């Protein structure tokens, strides 16, 4: 190893081992936080035939959640929403977020609003024939995120050639 390279390595070594940098946790952005929550809530939704996953899914929602669905009407409570999920979703279809469609907006002193597009895929055939827009209102309270309002609307056929 030549002398210049050794000097450079010794000069850079303190930067890579800086205790201050190593001890500071990376704070996820609001976008990253809500994207992770979106994944988690719909991962449990997609596996809701398992009662434990349906219960996990329920934990993401405020007991007084309002869920507005353009083809399925309105539910005013978590229990009513879960009854619809159990009856119409579990074992019938899954939800996939359209990559790149999730947008997140901070709501000062409350939480966040997320919106995007998702597609729905038949659990048996895996064909992703349904498409819809969504808006979700997330409340941050005592360090815990919970969904208080959901709007799922503009349901339509997924006309993309490769819909999965």
Short mmCIF file of C-alpha atoms in Angstrom, two decimals:
data_model
loop_
_atom_site.label_atom_id
_atom_site.label_comp_id
_atom_site.label_asym_id
_atom_site.label_seq_id
_atom_site.Cartn_x
_atom_site.Cartn_y
_atom_site.Cartn_z
CA UNK A 1 0.00 0.00 0.00
CA UNK A 2 1.46 3.36 -0.88
CA UNK A 3 2.01 6.12 1.68
CA UNK A 4 -0.57 8.53 0.20
CA UNK A 5 -3.32 5.88 0.42
CA UNK A 6 -2.45 5.11 4.06
CA UNK A 7 -2.60 8.81 4.97
CA UNK A 8 -6.01 9.11 3.28
CA UNK A 9 -7.37 6.03 5.09
CA UNK A 10 -6.21 7.33 8.47
CA UNK A 11 -7.66 10.77 7.71
CA UNK A 12 -11.06 9.29 6.80
CA UNK A 13 -11.23 6.71 9.62
CA UNK A 14 -12.56 9.14 12.27
CA UNK A 15 -15.41 10.15 9.94
CA UNK A 16 -16.64 6.60 9.48
CA UNK A 17 -16.45 5.77 13.19
CA UNK A 18 -17.85 9.00 14.58
CA UNK A 19 -19.82 8.14 17.72
CA UNK A 20 -22.19 11.07 17.23
CA UNK A 21 -23.15 9.87 13.77
CA UNK A 22 -23.45 6.24 14.84
CA UNK A 23 -25.73 7.03 17.80
CA UNK A 24 -28.20 9.24 15.92
CA UNK A 25 -31.09 7.13 14.66
CA UNK A 26 -32.41 7.95 11.24
CA UNK A 27 -35.87 9.49 11.56
CA UNK A 28 -38.15 8.14 8.84
CA UNK A 29 -39.95 10.72 6.78
CA UNK A 30 -43.71 11.01 7.04
CA UNK A 31 -43.94 9.52 3.53
CA UNK A 32 -41.88 6.49 4.64
CA UNK A 33 -43.91 6.08 7.84
CA UNK A 34 -47.29 6.14 6.08
CA UNK A 35 -46.02 3.93 3.24
CA UNK A 36 -44.91 1.35 5.82
CA UNK A 37 -48.27 1.58 7.60
CA UNK A 38 -50.13 1.24 4.29
CA UNK A 39 -48.16 -1.92 3.56
CA UNK A 40 -48.86 -3.34 7.04
CA UNK A 41 -52.59 -2.61 7.08
CA UNK A 42 -53.11 -4.15 3.66
CA UNK A 43 -50.79 -7.09 4.29
CA UNK A 44 -53.16 -8.10 7.10
CA UNK A 45 -56.17 -7.26 4.87
CA UNK A 46 -54.81 -9.57 2.17
CA UNK A 47 -54.45 -12.43 4.67
CA UNK A 48 -57.73 -11.86 6.51
CA UNK A 49 -58.91 -15.47 6.10
CA UNK A 50 -56.66 -16.02 9.13
CA UNK A 51 -58.62 -14.70 12.15
CA UNK A 52 -55.37 -13.41 13.73
CA UNK A 53 -54.65 -11.33 10.60
CA UNK A 54 -58.21 -9.95 10.57
CA UNK A 55 -57.74 -8.96 14.22
CA UNK A 56 -54.38 -7.35 13.37
CA UNK A 57 -56.10 -5.48 10.52
CA UNK A 58 -58.75 -4.22 12.95
CA UNK A 59 -56.07 -2.72 15.18
CA UNK A 60 -55.17 -0.14 12.54
CA UNK A 61 -58.64 1.45 12.70
CA UNK A 62 -60.29 3.77 15.19
CA UNK A 63 -63.41 2.14 16.69
CA UNK A 64 -65.47 5.01 15.20
CA UNK A 65 -63.86 4.84 11.75
CA UNK A 66 -65.96 6.14 8.88
CA UNK A 67 -65.51 4.15 5.68
CA UNK A 68 -66.95 5.61 2.47
CA UNK A 69 -67.13 3.22 -0.49
CA UNK A 70 -68.69 4.42 -3.72
CA UNK A 71 -70.19 1.04 -4.61
CA UNK A 72 -70.63 -0.35 -1.11
CA UNK A 73 -72.09 2.62 0.80
CA UNK A 74 -70.88 3.87 4.20
CA UNK A 75 -69.99 2.14 7.44
CA UNK A 76 -69.73 4.15 10.64
CA UNK A 77 -67.79 1.80 12.93
CA UNK A 78 -64.82 -0.53 12.88
CA UNK A 79 -67.11 -3.49 13.67
CA UNK A 80 -69.36 -2.78 10.67
CA UNK A 81 -66.34 -2.29 8.41
CA UNK A 82 -64.79 -5.57 9.58
CA UNK A 83 -68.06 -7.42 9.03
CA UNK A 84 -68.01 -6.20 5.41
CA UNK A 85 -64.36 -7.15 5.06
CA UNK A 86 -65.02 -10.63 6.43
CA UNK A 87 -68.05 -11.10 4.15
CA UNK A 88 -66.81 -9.56 0.89
CA UNK A 89 -63.00 -9.58 0.96
CA UNK A 90 -61.49 -12.47 2.88
CA UNK A 91 -60.71 -15.29 0.48
CA UNK A 92 -62.17 -13.38 -2.46
CA UNK A 93 -59.61 -10.75 -3.42
CA UNK A 94 -56.46 -8.93 -2.36
CA UNK A 95 -55.38 -5.31 -2.64
CA UNK A 96 -52.18 -4.04 -4.26
CA UNK A 97 -50.94 -0.47 -4.12
CA UNK A 98 -50.15 0.90 -7.58
CA UNK A 99 -46.39 1.61 -7.35
CA UNK A 100 -45.59 5.30 -7.28
CA UNK A 101 -49.19 6.39 -6.64
CA UNK A 102 -49.03 6.96 -2.86
CA UNK A 103 -48.99 10.62 -1.84
CA UNK A 104 -48.80 11.72 1.78
CA UNK A 105 -49.71 15.10 3.23
CA UNK A 106 -49.12 16.23 6.80
CA UNK A 107 -52.09 17.51 8.76
CA UNK A 108 -50.71 19.78 11.46
CA UNK A 109 -51.38 18.69 15.04
CA UNK A 110 -53.36 15.67 13.84
CA UNK A 111 -51.52 13.27 11.54
CA UNK A 112 -51.56 12.71 7.82
CA UNK A 113 -53.68 12.16 4.77
CA UNK A 114 -52.67 9.58 2.20
CA UNK A 115 -54.08 9.06 -1.24
CA UNK A 116 -53.28 6.88 -4.17
CA UNK A 117 -54.54 4.12 -6.41
CA UNK A 118 -54.91 0.45 -5.74
CA UNK A 119 -55.91 -2.58 -7.73
CA UNK A 120 -57.82 -5.61 -6.59
CA UNK A 121 -56.87 -9.12 -7.56
CA UNK A 122 -59.06 -12.23 -7.53
CA UNK A 123 -57.72 -14.63 -4.89
CA UNK A 124 -58.35 -17.68 -7.06
CA UNK A 125 -57.34 -16.52 -10.56
CA UNK A 126 -54.91 -13.76 -9.42
CA UNK A 127 -56.31 -11.55 -12.21
CA UNK A 128 -56.15 -7.90 -11.14
CA UNK A 129 -59.27 -6.64 -12.87
CA UNK A 130 -60.37 -3.90 -10.46
CA UNK A 131 -58.89 -0.45 -9.94
CA UNK A 132 -59.86 2.34 -7.53
CA UNK A 133 -58.64 5.53 -5.87
CA UNK A 134 -58.36 5.90 -2.12
CA UNK A 135 -57.91 8.54 0.54
CA UNK A 136 -57.05 7.60 4.13
CA UNK A 137 -56.95 9.93 7.12
CA UNK A 138 -54.37 8.86 9.73
CA UNK A 139 -54.34 10.22 13.30
CA UNK A 140 -51.15 10.19 15.37
CA UNK A 141 -52.04 10.03 19.05
CA UNK A 142 -49.63 9.15 21.86
CA UNK A 143 -47.13 7.82 19.32
CA UNK A 144 -49.70 5.47 17.72
CA UNK A 145 -51.06 5.85 14.19
CA UNK A 146 -54.70 4.95 13.58
CA UNK A 147 -57.04 5.28 10.61
CA UNK A 148 -60.07 7.49 11.30
CA UNK A 149 -61.57 7.92 7.80
CA UNK A 150 -61.31 5.96 4.56
CA UNK A 151 -62.65 6.79 1.12
CA UNK A 152 -62.43 4.16 -1.61
CA UNK A 153 -63.91 5.47 -4.83
CA UNK A 154 -63.80 5.61 -8.62
CA UNK A 155 -63.95 1.81 -8.79
CA UNK A 156 -63.47 0.73 -12.37
CA UNK A 157 -62.14 -2.03 -14.56
CA UNK A 158 -58.38 -2.25 -14.81
CA UNK A 159 -57.93 -1.85 -18.54
CA UNK A 160 -54.12 -2.08 -18.56
CA UNK A 161 -52.92 -4.95 -20.76
CA UNK A 162 -50.66 -6.37 -18.08
CA UNK A 163 -52.80 -5.86 -15.02
CA UNK A 164 -50.56 -7.69 -12.62
#
